[in-house]
CSV table of C-alpha atoms in Angstrom, one decimal:
chain,number,residue,atom,x,y,z
R,20,MET,CA,34.7,21.7,-149.8
R,21,GLU,CA,37.6,21.3,-147.4
R,22,HIS,CA,40.5,18.9,-147.5
R,23,ALA,CA,42.6,18.0,-144.5
R,24,ALA,CA,46.2,17.5,-145.7
R,25,HIS,CA,46.0,14.2,-147.5
R,26,GLY,CA,43.1,13.2,-145.3
R,27,PRO,CA,39.5,12.5,-145.9
R,28,ALA,CA,37.6,15.3,-147.6
R,29,THR,CA,34.8,17.1,-145.8
R,30,TRP,CA,31.4,18.3,-147.0
R,31,PRO,CA,28.5,19.8,-145.1
R,32,ALA,CA,25.4,17.6,-144.7
R,33,ASP,CA,22.5,18.5,-147.0
R,34,ALA,CA,18.9,17.9,-146.0
R,35,GLN,CA,18.2,15.9,-149.2
R,36,PHE,CA,21.5,14.5,-150.4
R,37,GLY,CA,23.3,13.9,-147.1
R,38,ARG,CA,27.0,14.3,-147.5
R,39,SER,CA,27.1,13.7,-151.2
R,40,SER,CA,29.3,16.2,-152.9
R,41,ALA,CA,28.3,18.1,-156.1
R,42,GLY,CA,30.9,16.0,-157.9
R,43,LYS,CA,29.3,12.8,-156.8
R,44,ILE,CA,25.8,13.9,-157.8
R,45,ALA,CA,27.2,15.1,-161.2
R,46,MET,CA,28.9,11.7,-161.7
R,47,TRP,CA,25.7,9.8,-160.9
R,48,ILE,CA,23.8,12.0,-163.4
R,49,PHE,CA,26.4,11.2,-166.0
R,50,LEU,CA,26.2,7.5,-165.2
R,51,VAL,CA,22.4,7.5,-165.4
R,52,SER,CA,22.5,9.1,-168.9
R,53,ASP,CA,25.3,6.7,-170.0
R,54,GLY,CA,23.2,3.8,-168.6
R,55,LEU,CA,20.3,5.0,-170.8
R,56,SER,CA,22.6,4.8,-173.8
R,57,PHE,CA,23.4,1.2,-173.0
R,58,ALA,CA,19.7,0.5,-172.4
R,59,GLY,CA,18.9,1.9,-175.8
R,60,LEU,CA,21.5,-0.4,-177.4
R,61,LEU,CA,20.4,-3.5,-175.5
R,62,LEU,CA,16.7,-2.8,-176.3
R,63,ALA,CA,17.6,-2.5,-180.0
R,64,TYR,CA,19.6,-5.7,-179.7
R,65,GLY,CA,16.6,-7.5,-178.1
R,66,ILE,CA,14.1,-6.2,-180.7
R,67,LEU,CA,16.4,-7.2,-183.6
R,68,ARG,CA,17.1,-10.7,-182.1
R,69,GLY,CA,13.5,-11.3,-181.0
R,70,GLU,CA,12.1,-10.4,-184.5
R,71,SER,CA,14.7,-12.3,-186.5
R,72,GLN,CA,13.8,-15.6,-188.2
R,73,VAL,CA,17.5,-16.6,-188.2
R,74,TRP,CA,19.8,-14.9,-185.7
R,75,ARG,CA,23.1,-16.7,-186.3
R,76,HIS,CA,23.6,-17.4,-190.0
R,77,PRO,CA,25.5,-20.5,-191.3
R,78,GLY,CA,29.2,-19.9,-191.2
R,79,GLU,CA,29.0,-17.4,-188.4
R,80,PRO,CA,30.8,-18.5,-185.2
R,81,GLU,CA,29.3,-19.0,-181.8
R,82,LEU,CA,30.5,-16.6,-179.1
R,83,GLY,CA,32.9,-18.1,-176.5
R,84,ILE,CA,31.2,-18.2,-173.2
R,85,ALA,CA,34.0,-19.7,-171.1
R,86,PHE,CA,36.6,-17.2,-172.3
R,87,THR,CA,34.2,-14.2,-171.7
R,88,ALA,CA,33.3,-15.6,-168.3
R,89,GLY,CA,37.0,-15.2,-167.5
R,90,LEU,CA,36.9,-11.6,-168.7
R,91,THR,CA,33.8,-11.1,-166.5
R,92,PHE,CA,35.6,-12.5,-163.5
R,93,LEU,CA,38.6,-10.2,-164.3
R,94,LEU,CA,36.3,-7.1,-164.2
R,95,ILE,CA,34.8,-8.2,-160.9
R,96,CYS,CA,38.3,-8.6,-159.5
R,97,SER,CA,39.1,-5.1,-160.7
R,98,SER,CA,36.0,-3.7,-159.0
R,99,VAL,CA,37.3,-5.2,-155.8
R,100,THR,CA,40.7,-3.7,-156.1
R,101,MET,CA,39.0,-0.4,-156.8
R,102,VAL,CA,36.9,-0.4,-153.6
R,103,PHE,CA,39.9,-1.3,-151.6
R,104,ALA,CA,41.9,1.5,-153.3
R,105,PHE,CA,39.2,3.9,-152.2
R,106,GLU,CA,39.3,2.6,-148.6
R,107,ALA,CA,43.0,2.8,-148.5
R,108,ALA,CA,42.9,6.4,-149.8
R,109,GLU,CA,40.3,7.3,-147.1
R,110,ARG,CA,42.7,6.1,-144.5
R,111,ASN,CA,45.6,7.9,-146.1
R,112,GLN,CA,47.4,4.6,-146.9
R,113,ARG,CA,48.9,6.2,-150.0
R,114,GLY,CA,51.2,3.4,-151.1
R,115,ARG,CA,48.5,0.8,-150.8
R,116,ALA,CA,45.9,3.0,-152.6
R,117,ALA,CA,48.3,3.6,-155.4
R,118,ALA,CA,49.2,-0.1,-155.8
R,119,LEU,CA,45.5,-1.0,-155.8
R,120,LEU,CA,44.7,1.6,-158.4
R,121,LEU,CA,47.5,0.3,-160.6
R,122,ALA,CA,46.2,-3.3,-160.2
R,123,THR,CA,42.7,-2.0,-161.3
R,124,ALA,CA,44.2,-0.3,-164.3
R,125,LEU,CA,46.0,-3.6,-165.1
R,126,GLY,CA,42.7,-5.4,-164.9
R,127,GLY,CA,41.2,-3.0,-167.4
R,128,ALA,CA,44.2,-3.4,-169.7
R,129,LEU,CA,44.0,-7.2,-169.5
R,130,PHE,CA,40.2,-7.0,-170.3
R,131,LEU,CA,41.0,-4.9,-173.4
R,132,LEU,CA,43.7,-7.4,-174.4
R,133,GLY,CA,41.1,-10.2,-174.0
R,134,GLN,CA,38.6,-8.3,-176.1
R,135,TYR,CA,41.2,-7.6,-178.8
R,136,SER,CA,42.0,-11.4,-178.8
R,137,GLU,CA,38.3,-12.2,-179.1
R,138,TYR,CA,37.9,-9.9,-182.1
R,139,PHE,CA,41.1,-10.3,-184.0
R,140,GLY,CA,42.9,-13.3,-182.4
R,141,ILE,CA,46.2,-13.6,-180.7
R,142,LEU,CA,46.8,-17.3,-180.0
R,143,HIS,CA,43.9,-18.4,-182.1
R,144,PRO,CA,41.8,-16.9,-185.0
R,145,GLY,CA,39.6,-14.1,-183.7
R,146,LEU,CA,35.9,-13.7,-184.5
R,147,THR,CA,36.6,-11.5,-187.5
R,148,LYS,CA,38.6,-14.3,-189.1
R,149,GLU,CA,36.1,-16.9,-188.2
R,150,GLY,CA,33.3,-15.2,-190.2
R,151,LEU,CA,31.7,-12.7,-187.8
R,152,VAL,CA,32.0,-9.6,-189.9
R,153,PHE,CA,30.6,-6.2,-189.0
R,154,GLY,CA,27.8,-5.3,-191.4
R,155,GLN,CA,27.1,-8.8,-192.7
R,156,SER,CA,24.3,-9.6,-190.3
R,157,ALA,CA,22.4,-8.1,-187.3
R,158,TYR,CA,24.1,-10.8,-185.2
R,159,ALA,CA,27.5,-9.5,-186.1
R,160,SER,CA,26.8,-5.8,-186.2
R,161,THR,CA,25.0,-5.7,-182.8
R,162,PHE,CA,27.7,-7.8,-181.2
R,163,TYR,CA,30.5,-5.4,-182.3
R,164,VAL,CA,28.4,-2.2,-181.5
R,165,VAL,CA,27.4,-3.3,-178.0
R,166,THR,CA,30.7,-4.9,-176.9
R,167,GLY,CA,32.7,-2.2,-178.7
R,168,PHE,CA,30.8,0.6,-177.0
R,169,HIS,CA,31.5,-1.1,-173.7
R,170,GLY,CA,35.1,-1.6,-174.6
R,171,MET,CA,35.4,2.1,-175.2
R,172,HIS,CA,34.2,2.6,-171.7
R,173,VAL,CA,36.9,0.2,-170.4
R,174,LEU,CA,39.5,2.0,-172.4
R,175,SER,CA,38.4,5.5,-171.1
R,176,GLY,CA,38.1,4.1,-167.6
R,177,THR,CA,41.6,2.7,-167.7
R,178,ILE,CA,43.0,6.0,-168.9
R,179,TYR,CA,40.9,7.8,-166.2
R,180,ILE,CA,42.5,5.5,-163.5
R,181,LEU,CA,46.0,6.2,-164.8
R,182,ILE,CA,45.5,9.9,-164.8
R,183,THR,CA,43.9,9.9,-161.3
R,184,LEU,CA,46.8,7.6,-160.1
R,185,GLY,CA,49.3,10.1,-161.4
R,186,ARG,CA,47.5,13.0,-159.8
R,187,TYR,CA,47.2,11.0,-156.5
R,188,LEU,CA,50.9,10.3,-156.5
R,189,LYS,CA,51.6,14.0,-157.0
R,190,GLY,CA,49.2,14.8,-154.1
R,191,THR,CA,46.6,16.7,-156.3
R,192,ALA,CA,43.9,14.0,-156.2
R,193,THR,CA,42.0,13.2,-153.0
R,194,ALA,CA,40.0,10.1,-151.7
R,195,ALA,CA,36.8,11.9,-152.8
R,196,GLN,CA,38.1,11.9,-156.4
R,197,ILE,CA,39.1,8.3,-156.2
R,198,GLU,CA,35.5,7.6,-155.1
R,199,LEU,CA,34.2,9.3,-158.2
R,200,LEU,CA,36.6,7.3,-160.3
R,201,GLY,CA,35.4,4.2,-158.6
R,202,LEU,CA,31.8,5.0,-159.4
R,203,PHE,CA,32.7,5.1,-163.1
R,204,TRP,CA,34.7,1.9,-162.9
R,205,HIS,CA,32.0,-0.1,-161.1
R,206,PHE,CA,29.4,1.2,-163.6
R,207,VAL,CA,31.6,-0.3,-166.4
R,208,ASP,CA,31.6,-3.6,-164.4
R,209,LEU,CA,27.8,-3.4,-163.8
R,210,VAL,CA,27.0,-2.8,-167.5
R,211,TRP,CA,29.3,-5.7,-168.5
R,212,ILE,CA,27.3,-8.0,-166.2
R,213,LEU,CA,24.2,-7.2,-168.3
R,214,VAL,CA,26.0,-7.3,-171.6
R,215,PHE,CA,27.5,-10.7,-170.8
R,216,THR,CA,24.1,-12.1,-169.9
R,217,ILE,CA,22.2,-10.6,-172.9
R,218,VAL,CA,24.7,-11.0,-175.7
R,219,TYR,CA,26.7,-14.1,-174.6
R,220,LEU,CA,24.5,-16.3,-172.3
R,221,ILE,CA,21.0,-16.1,-173.6
R,222,PRO,CA,20.6,-19.2,-175.7
R,223,ALA,CA,19.6,-19.2,-179.3
R,224,GLY,CA,15.9,-19.8,-179.7
R,225,PRO,CA,13.4,-21.2,-179.8
Y,14,MET,CA,29.4,5.5,-146.9
Y,15,SER,CA,31.2,8.5,-148.0
Y,16,SER,CA,34.7,9.8,-148.2
Y,17,GLU,CA,33.3,13.2,-147.2
Y,18,THR,CA,33.0,12.8,-143.4
Y,19,HIS,CA,35.3,14.3,-140.8
Y,20,ALA,CA,36.2,11.0,-139.1
Y,21,THR,CA,37.6,8.0,-140.9
Y,22,PRO,CA,34.6,5.8,-141.8
Y,23,ALA,CA,34.3,2.2,-140.7
Y,24,SER,CA,35.8,-0.3,-143.0
Y,25,HIS,CA,33.5,-2.3,-145.3
Y,26,ALA,CA,36.2,-4.7,-146.2
Y,27,ARG,CA,34.4,-7.8,-145.0
Y,28,GLN,CA,31.2,-6.9,-147.0
Y,29,TYR,CA,33.3,-6.2,-150.1
Y,30,LEU,CA,34.9,-9.7,-149.9
Y,31,ILE,CA,31.5,-11.3,-149.3
Y,32,ILE,CA,30.1,-9.5,-152.4
Y,33,PHE,CA,33.1,-10.5,-154.4
Y,34,ALA,CA,32.5,-14.2,-153.4
Y,35,VAL,CA,28.8,-13.8,-154.3
Y,36,LEU,CA,29.6,-12.2,-157.7
Y,37,ALA,CA,32.1,-14.9,-158.5
Y,38,ALA,CA,29.7,-17.7,-157.5
Y,39,LEU,CA,26.8,-16.2,-159.4
Y,40,THR,CA,29.0,-15.8,-162.5
Y,41,ALA,CA,29.9,-19.5,-162.3
Y,42,LEU,CA,26.2,-20.4,-161.8
Y,43,GLU,CA,25.2,-18.3,-164.9
Y,44,VAL,CA,27.7,-20.1,-167.1
Y,45,GLY,CA,26.3,-23.5,-165.8
Y,46,VAL,CA,22.7,-22.4,-166.5
Y,47,ALA,CA,23.6,-21.1,-170.0
Y,48,TYR,CA,24.7,-24.7,-170.9
Y,49,VAL,CA,21.3,-26.2,-169.9
Y,50,THR,CA,19.6,-27.4,-173.0
Y,51,GLY,CA,15.8,-27.1,-173.4
Y,52,HIS,CA,13.6,-25.1,-171.0
Y,53,ARG,CA,14.7,-21.9,-172.9
Y,54,ARG,CA,12.2,-19.6,-171.2
Y,55,ALA,CA,13.2,-20.9,-167.7
Y,56,VAL,CA,16.9,-20.5,-168.6
Y,57,MET,CA,16.3,-16.9,-169.8
Y,58,ALA,CA,14.4,-16.0,-166.7
Y,59,THR,CA,17.0,-17.5,-164.5
Y,60,LEU,CA,19.8,-15.7,-166.3
Y,61,PHE,CA,18.1,-12.3,-166.2
Y,62,ALA,CA,17.4,-12.8,-162.5
Y,63,LEU,CA,21.0,-13.7,-161.7
Y,64,ALA,CA,22.2,-10.7,-163.8
Y,65,LEU,CA,19.9,-8.3,-161.9
Y,66,VAL,CA,21.1,-9.7,-158.5
Y,67,LYS,CA,24.7,-9.2,-159.6
Y,68,ALA,CA,24.1,-5.7,-160.9
Y,69,ALA,CA,22.2,-4.8,-157.6
Y,70,CYS,CA,25.2,-6.1,-155.6
Y,71,VAL,CA,27.6,-3.9,-157.5
Y,72,ALA,CA,25.4,-0.8,-157.3
Y,73,LEU,CA,24.5,-1.2,-153.6
Y,74,PHE,CA,27.8,-2.2,-152.2
Y,75,PHE,CA,30.7,-1.3,-154.6
Y,76,MET,CA,29.0,2.0,-155.7
Y,77,HIS,CA,27.8,2.6,-152.1
Y,78,LEU,CA,24.2,3.3,-153.0
Y,79,LYS,CA,23.2,1.3,-149.9
Y,80,TRP,CA,24.7,4.1,-147.8
Y,81,GLU,CA,23.6,7.1,-149.8
Y,82,ALA,CA,20.8,9.5,-149.1
Y,83,ARG,CA,17.3,8.3,-150.1
Y,84,LEU,CA,16.9,11.1,-152.7
Y,85,LEU,CA,20.1,10.1,-154.5
Y,86,ARG,CA,19.0,6.5,-154.7
Y,87,ILE,CA,15.6,7.5,-156.1
Y,88,ILE,CA,17.2,9.8,-158.7
Y,89,VAL,CA,19.4,6.9,-159.8
Y,90,VAL,CA,17.0,3.9,-159.7
Y,91,ILE,CA,13.9,5.4,-161.3
Y,92,PRO,CA,15.4,6.4,-164.7
Y,93,LEU,CA,17.3,3.1,-164.9
Y,94,ALA,CA,14.2,1.1,-164.1
Y,95,LEU,CA,12.2,2.7,-167.0
Y,96,PRO,CA,14.1,0.7,-169.8
Y,97,VAL,CA,13.3,-2.5,-167.9
Y,98,VAL,CA,9.6,-1.5,-168.0
Y,99,TYR,CA,9.9,-0.6,-171.7
Y,100,ALA,CA,11.5,-4.0,-172.3
Y,101,LEU,CA,8.7,-5.8,-170.5
Y,102,VAL,CA,6.1,-3.9,-172.6
Y,103,LEU,CA,7.9,-4.9,-175.8
Y,104,ILE,CA,8.1,-8.5,-174.8
Y,105,THR,CA,4.4,-8.5,-173.9
Y,106,GLU,CA,3.6,-6.9,-177.2
Y,107,SER,CA,5.7,-9.4,-179.1
Y,108,ILE,CA,4.0,-12.4,-177.4
Y,109,TRP,CA,0.5,-10.8,-177.9
Y,110,ARG,CA,1.2,-10.4,-181.6
Y,111,ARG,CA,2.4,-14.0,-182.0
Y,112,ILE,CA,-0.6,-15.4,-180.2
Y,113,GLY,CA,-2.9,-13.2,-182.3
């Protein structure tokens, strides 16, 4: 793989994979396997919920749709800043790319703050204080496992962004590496779209 | 779309902004649908459809699958479609058991 000084990376065309680099193919393989982990969790969630006589027990709080919709919008915004960071890096607009990466990391940090507030409360009592306690019901346990697993991805993605940003500012990370970072970040956004629908929006039945 | 070309690729800024608007609008629509009372099955089907459209938008445009080689798209899409098939089998089995 060749890199022009701070310019777009080059990669020879392949008959099957076009100009996808080995790094990009490896990232996609990782994302597919990670996606299957989420699929396993969401299928287990669906089975438990579908087979339960009572999903939300008396005393357990409802999940806040409006607040979480705000977090969803925040992640979508961070995906947009990420694609524009990649475009800027491709054009060697280094300051703009760095600022957009920082904005994306800020979006991730705010999402985590929102999730912390949802769990433990900042300006209001969190779910744990309102009676949604891990281990007390399938409703509570699956909620914390699924959203917590996703939250770990947001945390690791935010750290990944900050590390890549530091390397980019030092000149050791390229646009191609920002594209790989973007794939991970958009995956986190994509998974949240499904988690938001399945865990928060699907109404209690029947 | 790839960073790995010799020339600077064409900007997709306009498409990204359109996708952003679509995702924001669909999220608002989802929240509205979630508050619809009654018609539970129709609400669920609509919510799943909206989520799949949003996920496809992210994968195709933000993750650049639309511009990737066909083989890469196949490698990504087929394994991730299998859990959807598995979910449909489980739902069918559950409905069958309840009817029986």
